[in-house]
Short mmCIF file of C-alpha atoms in Angstrom, two decimals:
data_model
loop_
_atom_site.label_atom_id
_atom_site.label_comp_id
_atom_site.label_asym_id
_atom_site.label_seq_id
_atom_site.Cartn_x
_atom_site.Cartn_y
_atom_site.Cartn_z
CA MET A 8 -5.50 58.72 -20.57
CA ILE A 9 -5.39 61.05 -23.43
CA GLU A 10 -7.54 63.66 -21.65
CA ILE A 11 -5.61 63.45 -18.63
CA LEU A 12 -2.18 64.08 -20.61
CA GLN A 13 -4.03 66.82 -22.26
CA TRP A 14 -5.14 68.66 -19.26
CA SER A 15 -2.08 67.98 -17.21
CA THR A 16 0.00 69.50 -19.97
CA LEU A 17 -2.29 72.48 -19.80
CA ALA A 18 -1.88 72.87 -15.96
CA VAL A 19 1.98 72.45 -16.02
CA CYS A 20 2.13 75.09 -18.84
CA CYS A 21 -0.42 77.49 -16.65
CA ALA A 22 1.60 76.89 -13.60
CA ALA A 23 4.90 77.72 -15.23
CA ALA A 24 3.32 80.78 -16.90
CA LEU A 25 1.87 82.06 -13.35
CA ALA A 26 5.08 81.18 -11.59
CA ARG A 27 7.09 83.40 -14.26
CA ILE A 28 4.83 86.30 -13.29
CA PRO A 29 7.02 87.84 -10.44
CA SER A 30 10.08 87.59 -12.65
CA ALA A 31 8.35 89.21 -15.54
CA VAL A 32 7.24 91.91 -13.39
CA ARG A 33 10.97 92.48 -12.36
CA GLY A 34 11.86 92.50 -16.00
CA GLU A 35 13.96 89.28 -16.04
CA ASN A 36 13.50 87.45 -19.34
CA ARG A 37 10.17 88.68 -20.25
CA SER A 38 10.09 86.87 -23.29
CA LEU A 39 10.30 83.60 -21.44
CA PHE A 40 7.00 84.42 -19.50
CA TYR A 41 5.61 85.21 -23.14
CA ILE A 42 6.69 81.60 -24.22
CA PHE A 43 4.78 80.09 -21.34
CA VAL A 44 1.62 82.14 -21.97
CA LEU A 45 1.56 81.19 -25.64
CA ALA A 46 2.48 77.62 -24.87
CA THR A 47 -0.51 77.52 -22.43
CA LEU A 48 -2.89 79.26 -25.21
CA ALA A 49 -1.95 76.69 -27.68
CA ILE A 50 -2.52 73.80 -25.42
CA LEU A 51 -5.91 75.17 -24.53
CA LEU A 52 -6.59 75.72 -28.21
CA SER A 53 -5.72 71.93 -29.01
CA ILE A 54 -7.96 70.53 -26.37
CA ASP A 55 -11.62 69.69 -27.57
CA GLY A 56 -13.89 71.86 -25.31
CA PRO A 57 -11.89 75.19 -25.20
CA TYR A 58 -11.30 75.00 -28.68
CA VAL A 59 -14.87 74.62 -29.96
CA ALA A 60 -15.88 77.43 -27.49
CA ILE A 61 -13.05 79.78 -28.55
CA ASP A 62 -13.62 78.72 -32.55
CA GLY A 63 -17.23 79.37 -32.07
CA LEU A 64 -16.54 83.15 -31.10
CA LEU A 65 -14.26 83.47 -34.18
CA GLY A 66 -17.08 82.40 -36.50
CA GLY A 67 -16.83 78.58 -36.39
CA SER A 68 -14.72 78.01 -39.37
CA ASN A 69 -11.67 76.60 -37.69
CA VAL A 70 -9.80 79.83 -37.93
CA ALA A 71 -8.64 79.14 -34.24
CA ASN A 72 -6.76 76.09 -35.64
CA LEU A 73 -4.74 78.23 -37.83
CA ILE A 74 -4.21 80.53 -34.84
CA LEU A 75 -3.12 77.63 -32.93
CA ARG A 76 -0.56 76.70 -35.72
CA PHE A 77 0.77 80.26 -35.74
CA VAL A 78 0.99 80.35 -31.90
CA LEU A 79 2.85 77.47 -32.01
CA PHE A 80 5.15 78.76 -34.39
CA ALA A 81 5.74 81.85 -32.33
CA VAL A 82 6.57 79.61 -29.11
CA ILE A 83 8.94 77.37 -30.69
CA PHE A 84 10.62 80.16 -32.70
CA PHE A 85 11.10 82.23 -29.27
CA ILE A 86 12.21 79.00 -27.61
CA GLY A 87 14.82 78.56 -30.36
CA LEU A 88 15.99 82.00 -30.29
CA ARG A 89 16.56 82.08 -26.56
CA CYS A 90 18.51 78.70 -26.97
CA VAL A 91 20.60 79.93 -29.70
CA ASN A 92 21.72 82.91 -27.72
CA ALA A 93 21.85 80.91 -24.52
CA PHE A 94 24.32 78.24 -25.78
CA GLY A 95 26.12 80.55 -27.79
CA ALA A 96 25.20 78.34 -31.08
CA ASP A 97 26.30 80.69 -33.51
CA GLN A 98 26.42 78.42 -36.59
CA GLN A 99 22.73 77.75 -35.68
CA ARG A 100 21.60 81.40 -35.54
CA ARG A 101 21.62 81.84 -39.39
CA TRP A 102 19.46 78.78 -39.88
CA LEU A 103 16.93 80.51 -37.48
CA LEU A 104 17.16 84.17 -37.94
CA GLY A 105 19.26 84.62 -41.01
CA VAL A 106 17.87 84.05 -44.61
CA PRO A 107 17.58 80.38 -44.67
CA GLY A 108 15.51 80.72 -41.52
CA ILE A 109 13.04 83.36 -42.96
CA VAL A 110 12.82 81.52 -46.20
CA VAL A 111 11.85 78.39 -44.41
CA PHE A 112 9.29 80.23 -42.36
CA GLY A 113 7.75 81.99 -45.12
CA LEU A 114 7.60 78.79 -47.31
CA ILE A 115 5.94 76.79 -44.48
CA ALA A 116 3.48 79.54 -43.35
CA GLY A 117 2.63 80.28 -46.94
CA VAL A 118 1.80 76.73 -47.81
CA MET A 119 -0.10 76.24 -44.75
CA VAL A 120 -2.45 79.23 -45.25
CA VAL A 121 -2.90 78.18 -48.79
CA PHE A 122 -4.12 74.54 -47.73
CA PHE A 123 -6.48 75.95 -45.05
CA THR A 124 -8.12 78.53 -47.59
CA MET A 125 -8.53 75.54 -49.99
CA MET A 126 -10.36 73.07 -47.64
CA ASP A 127 -13.98 73.41 -46.67
CA SER A 128 -13.32 74.39 -43.06
CA SER A 129 -16.94 75.03 -41.88
CA GLY A 130 -17.68 73.55 -38.52
CA SER A 131 -15.63 73.99 -35.49
CA SER A 132 -13.80 70.79 -34.66
CA ALA A 133 -10.68 70.41 -32.62
CA GLY A 134 -7.83 68.84 -34.62
CA LEU A 135 -9.94 69.12 -37.94
CA VAL A 136 -11.48 65.87 -37.37
CA ALA A 137 -14.88 66.46 -38.84
CA VAL A 138 -13.26 68.59 -41.69
CA TYR A 139 -11.12 65.52 -42.46
CA GLU A 140 -13.98 63.13 -42.55
CA ARG A 141 -16.19 65.23 -44.97
CA SER A 142 -14.46 64.33 -48.02
CA THR A 143 -11.45 62.66 -49.62
CA ARG A 144 -10.14 66.08 -50.90
CA ASN A 145 -10.63 67.62 -47.69
CA ALA A 146 -8.81 64.60 -45.98
CA HIS A 147 -5.94 65.14 -47.99
CA LEU A 148 -5.72 68.87 -47.48
CA VAL A 149 -6.03 68.68 -43.75
CA GLU A 150 -3.18 65.96 -43.88
CA TYR A 151 -0.93 68.38 -45.86
CA TYR A 152 -2.02 71.34 -43.83
CA GLY A 153 -1.16 69.26 -40.62
CA ALA A 154 2.32 68.27 -42.05
CA ALA A 155 3.11 71.95 -43.01
CA GLY A 156 2.39 72.76 -39.47
CA ARG A 157 4.32 70.41 -38.04
CA ALA A 158 7.12 71.10 -40.29
CA TYR A 159 8.32 74.62 -38.88
CA PRO A 160 8.70 73.09 -35.08
CA ALA A 161 10.38 70.11 -36.41
CA TYR A 162 12.77 72.43 -38.43
CA VAL A 163 13.61 74.73 -35.50
CA SER A 164 14.03 71.65 -32.89
CA LEU A 165 16.47 70.04 -35.71
CA VAL A 166 18.17 73.34 -35.82
CA LEU A 167 18.77 73.56 -32.05
CA LEU A 168 19.59 69.64 -31.68
CA PRO A 169 23.32 69.79 -31.94
CA ALA A 170 23.47 72.48 -29.59
CA MET A 171 21.42 70.77 -27.02
CA VAL A 172 23.35 67.43 -27.54
CA LYS A 173 26.35 69.26 -26.93
CA ALA A 174 25.07 70.90 -23.87
CA VAL A 175 24.00 67.43 -22.40
CA GLY A 176 27.56 66.00 -22.69
CA SER A 177 29.15 69.03 -21.13
CA ARG A 178 30.30 69.90 -17.64
CA LEU A 179 27.51 72.22 -17.01
CA PRO A 180 25.32 71.81 -13.89
CA VAL A 181 23.22 68.95 -13.72
CA LEU A 182 19.89 70.88 -14.00
CA VAL A 183 21.02 72.75 -17.17
CA ARG A 184 22.21 69.31 -18.75
CA ALA A 185 18.94 67.98 -17.71
CA GLY A 186 16.97 70.93 -19.23
CA ALA A 187 18.96 70.38 -22.58
CA LEU A 188 18.13 66.85 -22.53
CA LEU A 189 14.55 67.50 -22.12
CA LEU A 190 14.67 70.04 -24.99
CA ALA A 191 16.61 67.64 -26.98
CA VAL A 192 13.82 64.99 -26.51
CA GLY A 193 11.00 67.27 -27.23
CA GLY A 194 12.83 68.24 -30.41
CA VAL A 195 13.27 64.45 -31.37
CA CYS A 196 9.43 64.21 -30.66
CA LEU A 197 8.24 67.23 -32.80
CA THR A 198 10.56 65.62 -35.74
CA VAL A 199 8.89 62.38 -35.53
CA SER A 200 5.51 64.05 -35.57
CA LEU A 201 6.78 64.75 -39.08
CA LEU A 202 5.87 61.03 -39.68
CA PHE A 203 2.53 60.97 -38.60
CA PRO A 204 0.95 60.44 -42.04
CA PHE A 205 2.89 57.20 -42.29
CA PHE A 206 1.76 55.69 -38.76
CA PRO A 207 -0.98 52.99 -39.34
CA GLU A 208 -4.19 53.54 -37.56
CA PRO A 209 -3.96 51.60 -34.54
CA TRP A 210 -0.78 53.84 -33.45
CA SER A 211 -2.85 57.02 -33.38
CA PRO A 212 -3.01 57.14 -29.55
CA LEU A 213 0.74 57.20 -30.02
CA LYS A 214 0.35 60.74 -31.97
CA PHE A 215 -1.23 62.21 -28.82
CA ILE A 216 1.56 61.11 -26.53
CA ILE A 217 3.96 62.14 -28.82
CA ASN A 218 2.52 65.63 -29.27
CA TYR A 219 1.57 66.37 -25.74
CA GLY A 220 4.95 64.71 -24.57
CA ALA A 221 6.77 67.14 -26.65
CA ALA A 222 5.16 70.02 -25.13
CA LEU A 223 5.93 68.78 -21.70
CA CYS A 224 9.51 68.12 -22.38
CA PHE A 225 9.65 71.70 -23.67
CA VAL A 226 7.86 73.22 -20.65
CA VAL A 227 9.85 71.04 -18.09
CA GLY A 228 12.96 71.62 -19.82
CA LEU A 229 12.85 75.39 -19.59
CA ALA A 230 11.67 75.35 -16.00
CA ALA A 231 14.65 73.27 -15.35
CA PHE A 232 17.01 75.97 -16.60
CA TRP A 233 15.17 78.31 -14.36
CA ILE A 234 15.04 76.40 -11.36
CA ALA A 235 18.85 75.77 -11.76
CA ARG A 236 19.33 79.66 -11.72
CA VAL A 237 17.39 80.15 -8.87
CA ARG A 238 18.90 77.42 -6.77
CA ALA A 239 22.34 78.69 -7.94
CA THR A 240 21.36 82.36 -6.76
CA GLN A 241 20.17 80.96 -3.50
CA LEU A 242 23.21 78.94 -2.88
CA ALA A 243 25.72 81.75 -3.53
CA PRO A 244 24.81 84.01 -0.73
CA GLN A 245 24.80 81.08 1.52
CA LYS A 246 28.36 80.27 0.48
CA SER A 247 29.56 83.75 1.02
CA SER A 248 28.32 83.92 4.67
CA THR A 249 29.83 80.67 5.52
CA ALA A 250 33.07 82.21 4.16
CA LYS A 251 32.82 85.06 6.71
CA MET B 13 35.27 46.31 -4.36
CA PRO B 14 33.47 47.01 -0.98
CA LEU B 15 33.81 44.31 1.65
CA PRO B 16 31.34 41.65 2.35
CA ALA B 17 29.09 42.41 5.30
CA LYS B 18 29.64 38.85 6.64
CA ALA B 19 33.40 39.30 6.63
CA PHE B 20 32.89 42.85 8.00
CA GLN B 21 30.84 41.38 11.21
CA ARG B 22 33.35 38.70 11.80
CA TRP B 23 36.00 41.40 11.83
CA LEU B 24 34.08 43.82 14.05
CA HIS B 25 33.40 40.84 16.50
CA GLY B 26 36.98 40.36 16.68
CA ILE B 27 38.12 43.97 17.75
CA ALA B 28 35.03 45.00 19.61
CA PRO B 29 33.14 41.76 20.84
CA GLN B 30 30.93 43.67 23.22
CA ALA B 31 30.19 46.92 21.56
CA SER B 32 26.81 47.64 19.99
CA THR B 33 26.30 48.77 16.54
CA ALA B 34 25.14 52.21 18.14
CA ASP B 35 28.54 52.25 20.42
CA ILE B 36 30.73 51.46 17.15
CA CYS B 37 28.92 54.54 15.36
CA ARG B 38 29.05 56.74 18.40
CA ILE B 39 32.98 56.25 18.66
CA SER B 40 33.89 56.02 15.19
CA GLY B 41 31.72 58.99 13.69
CA VAL B 42 30.30 56.64 10.97
CA LYS B 43 26.57 57.56 10.73
CA ARG B 44 24.14 54.96 11.91
CA THR B 45 21.95 55.02 8.86
CA THR B 46 25.02 54.63 6.56
CA LEU B 47 26.21 51.66 8.40
CA ALA B 48 22.83 49.98 8.37
CA GLN B 49 22.36 50.77 4.92
CA GLN B 50 25.63 49.09 4.05
CA LEU B 51 25.11 46.05 6.06
CA VAL B 52 21.54 45.59 4.58
CA ARG B 53 23.07 45.60 0.99
CA GLY B 54 25.87 43.13 2.13
CA LYS B 55 28.54 45.64 1.04
CA VAL B 56 30.41 47.64 3.55
CA ALA B 57 32.74 50.66 2.31
CA GLU B 58 36.36 50.58 2.86
CA SER B 59 36.03 53.99 4.53
CA THR B 60 33.71 52.73 6.97
CA VAL B 61 36.50 50.09 8.00
CA VAL B 62 39.18 52.64 8.17
CA SER B 63 36.93 54.92 10.44
CA ILE B 64 36.16 52.24 12.84
CA SER B 65 39.70 50.83 12.96
CA ARG B 66 41.08 54.52 13.64
CA ALA B 67 38.51 54.81 16.38
CA PHE B 68 40.00 51.51 17.97
CA ASN B 69 43.62 52.45 17.48
CA ILE B 70 44.15 49.87 14.99
CA ASN B 71 46.06 50.65 11.71
CA PRO B 72 43.58 50.90 8.86
CA VAL B 73 45.92 49.44 6.43
CA ALA B 74 46.35 46.17 8.75
CA ALA B 75 42.39 46.19 9.52
CA LEU B 76 41.94 46.17 5.65
CA ALA B 77 44.57 43.64 5.10
CA THR B 78 42.35 41.05 7.35
CA PHE B 79 39.82 40.94 4.50
CA ALA B 80 40.42 38.41 1.58
CA ASN B 81 40.18 41.08 -1.23
CA TYR B 82 42.85 43.31 0.51
CA SER B 83 45.18 40.72 1.96
CA GLU B 84 48.08 41.71 -0.20
CA LEU B 85 48.22 44.78 1.84
CA ALA B 86 49.49 42.85 4.58
CA GLY B 87 53.39 42.73 5.21
CA SER B 88 55.64 45.34 5.80
CA PRO B 89 55.01 48.42 3.80
CA VAL B 90 57.28 49.19 0.84
CA LEU B 91 58.61 52.99 1.18
CA PRO B 92 57.19 55.36 -1.35
CA THR B 93 59.42 56.42 -4.34
CA ALA B 94 60.64 60.01 -4.33
CA ALA B 95 58.29 60.96 -7.18
CA GLU B 96 55.55 59.53 -5.12
CA LEU B 97 56.29 61.64 -2.20
CA VAL B 98 56.73 64.77 -4.23
CA SER B 99 53.42 64.33 -6.01
CA GLN B 100 51.68 64.54 -2.61
CA ILE B 101 52.86 68.00 -2.08
CA ALA B 102 50.35 70.38 -2.57
CA THR B 103 50.98 72.93 -5.67
CA MET B 104 50.91 76.10 -3.44
CA ASP B 105 53.38 74.26 -1.23
CA LEU B 106 55.70 73.76 -4.21
CA LEU B 107 55.56 77.28 -5.23
CA SER B 108 56.32 78.52 -1.75
CA ALA B 109 59.51 76.37 -1.75
CA VAL B 110 60.42 77.98 -5.03
CA ILE B 111 60.11 81.37 -3.50
CA ALA B 112 61.86 80.49 -0.20
CA ARG B 113 64.72 78.95 -2.34
CA SER B 114 65.15 82.04 -4.48
CA ALA B 115 64.77 84.33 -1.53
CA GLY B 116 67.51 82.36 0.28
CA ALA B 117 69.55 82.51 -2.67
CA ALA B 118 69.38 86.49 -3.07
CA GLY B 119 70.22 86.63 0.62
CA GLY B 120 73.57 85.37 0.15
CA GLY B 121 75.35 82.51 2.20
CA ASP B 122 73.70 84.21 5.45
CA ASP B 123 72.12 81.03 6.71
CA VAL B 124 70.54 82.63 9.83
CA ASP B 125 68.21 84.68 7.94
CA LYS B 126 67.05 82.48 5.19
CA PRO B 127 63.31 82.35 5.16
CA GLN B 128 61.87 78.99 5.87
CA ALA B 129 58.97 77.79 3.80
CA PRO B 130 56.11 77.11 5.93
CA PRO B 131 55.45 73.25 6.87
CA LEU B 132 53.94 71.23 4.12
CA THR B 133 50.18 70.73 4.29
CA PRO B 134 49.15 67.15 4.87
CA ALA B 135 48.17 64.98 1.85
CA PRO B 136 46.12 64.74 0.18
CA HIS B 137 45.95 67.99 -2.03
CA ALA B 138 43.30 69.20 -4.81
CA THR B 139 44.98 67.25 -7.69
CA SER B 140 46.76 64.70 -5.46
CA VAL B 141 45.08 61.45 -7.24
CA LYS B 142 46.12 62.66 -10.67
CA ASN B 143 49.77 63.94 -9.79
CA TRP B 144 50.09 60.39 -8.08
CA VAL B 145 49.64 58.50 -11.17
CA ASP B 146 51.40 60.87 -13.45
CA ALA B 147 54.52 60.29 -10.93
CA ILE B 148 54.54 56.51 -11.11
CA ASP B 149 53.27 56.41 -14.90
CA ASP B 150 55.90 54.85 -17.38
CA GLY B 151 53.73 55.75 -20.20
CA GLU B 152 51.78 52.61 -20.21
CA LEU B 153 50.35 52.37 -16.84
CA ARG B 154 46.86 53.62 -17.64
CA HIS B 155 46.80 51.14 -20.15
CA ARG B 156 47.99 48.21 -17.87
CA VAL B 157 45.30 48.96 -15.14
CA SER B 158 42.55 48.98 -17.69
CA VAL B 159 43.56 45.69 -19.13
CA ALA B 160 44.03 44.27 -15.35
CA THR B 161 40.85 45.65 -14.00
CA GLY B 162 38.45 46.06 -16.88
CA ILE B 163 37.82 49.68 -16.27
CA ALA B 164 37.52 51.55 -19.38
CA PRO B 165 40.45 54.11 -19.96
CA GLN B 166 37.76 57.13 -20.06
CA ASN B 167 36.37 55.98 -16.68
CA TYR B 168 39.51 55.94 -15.23
CA SER B 169 40.69 59.29 -16.47
CA ALA B 170 37.44 60.77 -15.20
CA GLN B 171 38.13 59.61 -11.72
CA LEU B 172 41.71 60.95 -11.91
CA THR B 173 40.40 64.33 -13.17
CA ALA B 174 37.96 64.34 -10.19
CA ASN B 175 40.67 63.51 -7.83
CA ARG B 176 38.84 60.45 -6.95
CA LEU B 177 40.07 56.63 -7.30
CA THR B 178 38.26 53.64 -5.57
CA PRO B 179 40.50 51.88 -3.21
CA GLU B 180 40.55 48.79 -5.47
CA LEU B 181 41.68 50.74 -8.54
CA ALA B 182 44.08 52.65 -6.43
CA ILE B 183 45.67 49.39 -5.46
CA ALA B 184 45.53 47.93 -8.74
CA THR B 185 47.37 51.01 -10.19
CA SER B 186 50.11 50.59 -7.52
CA ARG B 187 50.51 47.05 -8.29
CA ALA B 188 50.52 47.67 -12.21
CA ALA B 189 53.32 50.40 -11.35
CA GLY B 190 55.23 48.10 -9.01
CA VAL B 191 55.30 50.69 -6.19
CA GLY B 192 54.16 50.33 -2.53
CA LEU B 193 50.45 49.38 -2.42
CA THR B 194 49.38 51.90 -0.14
CA GLY B 195 50.43 55.10 -2.06
CA GLY B 196 47.14 55.48 -3.83
CA LEU B 197 45.38 55.23 -0.71
CA VAL B 198 47.41 58.10 0.70
CA ALA B 199 46.77 59.98 -2.59
CA THR B 200 42.93 59.61 -2.29
CA GLY B 201 42.85 60.70 1.24
CA MET B 202 41.70 57.30 2.65
CA ILE B 203 44.52 56.80 4.70
CA THR B 204 47.28 59.07 6.14
CA GLU B 205 50.79 59.06 5.34
CA SER B 206 51.88 57.79 8.70
CA GLU B 207 48.97 55.01 8.42
CA ALA B 208 50.66 53.97 5.12
CA GLY B 209 54.14 53.79 7.02
CA TRP B 210 55.55 56.62 5.34
CA PRO B 211 58.45 58.04 7.59
CA SER B 212 57.49 61.56 8.78
CA GLY B 213 59.14 64.29 6.96
CA ALA B 214 59.71 61.99 4.11
CA ARG B 215 57.77 64.54 1.75
CA GLN B 216 59.66 67.54 3.01
CA ALA B 217 62.94 65.37 2.58
CA ALA B 218 62.16 64.46 -0.92
CA LEU B 219 61.20 67.99 -1.60
CA ASP B 220 64.45 69.25 -0.31
CA ALA B 221 66.27 66.69 -2.45
CA LEU B 222 65.06 68.19 -5.59
CA SER B 223 67.42 70.60 -7.50
CA ASP B 224 66.27 73.90 -8.11
CA GLY B 225 65.65 73.32 -11.59
CA GLU B 226 63.57 69.97 -11.16
CA LEU B 227 61.73 72.06 -8.54
CA ALA B 228 61.00 75.06 -10.77
CA ALA B 229 60.07 72.59 -13.75
CA LEU B 230 57.86 70.71 -11.53
CA ALA B 231 56.04 73.82 -10.10
CA GLY B 232 55.86 75.38 -13.46
CA GLU B 233 54.09 72.18 -14.52
CA ARG B 234 51.48 72.09 -11.81
CA LEU B 235 51.03 76.00 -12.18
CA GLN B 236 50.31 75.38 -15.88
CA ALA B 237 47.66 72.51 -15.10
CA LEU B 238 46.08 74.77 -12.26
CA GLY B 239 45.76 77.45 -14.67
CA LYS B 240 44.23 75.16 -17.49
CA THR B 241 41.61 73.92 -14.69
CA LEU B 242 40.73 77.44 -13.58
CA LYS B 243 40.31 78.66 -17.26
CA ARG B 244 38.10 75.78 -17.97
CA GLN B 245 36.07 76.40 -14.81
CA GLU B 246 35.64 79.96 -15.67
CA GLN B 247 34.41 79.10 -19.33
CA ASP B 248 31.75 76.95 -17.79
CA HIS B 249 30.89 79.57 -15.29
CA GLN B 250 30.51 82.07 -18.01
CA GLN B 251 28.62 79.39 -20.42
CA THR B 252 26.13 78.95 -17.51
CA LYS B 253 25.73 82.65 -16.75
CA THR B 254 25.08 83.11 -20.50
CA ILE B 255 22.36 80.37 -20.19
CA TRP B 256 20.76 81.80 -17.29
CA GLU B 257 20.62 85.12 -18.68
CA ASN B 258 18.61 83.97 -21.48
CA LEU B 259 16.79 81.01 -20.18
CA GLY B 260 16.77 81.63 -16.48
#
């Protein structure tokens, strides 16, 4: 079940990235293409097999996990940037790009790197499961490291949430509102993921569902905006031709 | 409140005992799939009855009145009030009337050369539902309709803004305002003026009865509302464009 979710999320991301290539070549919103590519990379790195293979190339000390976290930060930052511009959320811009945004990012990134260097991270293991099981000290460090890694995406999605909720309730085209709703749901998932350390053991499958659910929500939500635009631009010439 | 399929079948049998469903659809222009679906669900839309009764040269109001939930439509129609009649004149027709009158005034007393305003476009127009409710609203009407039918005020407003009103609500609104019951059906475009028993030329007569001041004020109100709607549309459009420029 979890494997299916992982691979299908990867497939959706990959398909979105591939489908974006023509518009990227034309120079339309290249950053959206990069978002999809980076998201594909992030999901690839979060799946067991590819993770072990890639981390092996990087020395087998789980640096790939750290890279994965920063790739995720980049993805969520660019999504945030695009959304702030798109929805004209000027009050939120400061919390993402201004001094507060940079301070939050710097703090979280710094804390994350410190925790990573403090743990004994040898031996490739997706999700740092093996590292976690090595000792109590490592277990705690992995826990904090993971929390720091989830903090920035959660922060960005909380910043975006008001603008998304406003867009859902607006008179914009249905697909745009659906996209905003998906982004909002993805954001809520990311925020809930902050509470993972307090989840009891039997709930761990839920963690996977929330993680990949968030990723799917973001990718499908972004695709919805894009489909809305494609449909609108296809409809427009038809309208004018019937008006003749 | 759509009509029960059983009652509909009975009615249909009464007006066209020999006709098959396919014949009915062909004559009335109702899509076969639509009718089949409505029959399967057991609820037939009022518009279906209206289309079929037109095809058989039956007055749609009389046809609806044969159903239990619309029985109050039976009886001689109450004539619309002047405000209702004027509310069913399109904004552009009101503006034409303003221009025609002012041109007439500038031309002096010469009646022969007086420019005539073009004939009124038939009801309904783009904001006819909201204008109709505004015309019969004494300030408490929306509240009374909401109490009588149980519809939430914001849902009622949303229907008016979208220039829609279910037949059931249209009649409930008329009843709550104490005007003729078919006015709302005309405003929503379900039936025509003549089907509702409005005398031909009644809207033109109501328009002519307006003083220049009343007409100018009314046209001004309509124009202001139109401006607001257009501005909102432009804003929405602009916002959508920004979203697509950034996320599309």
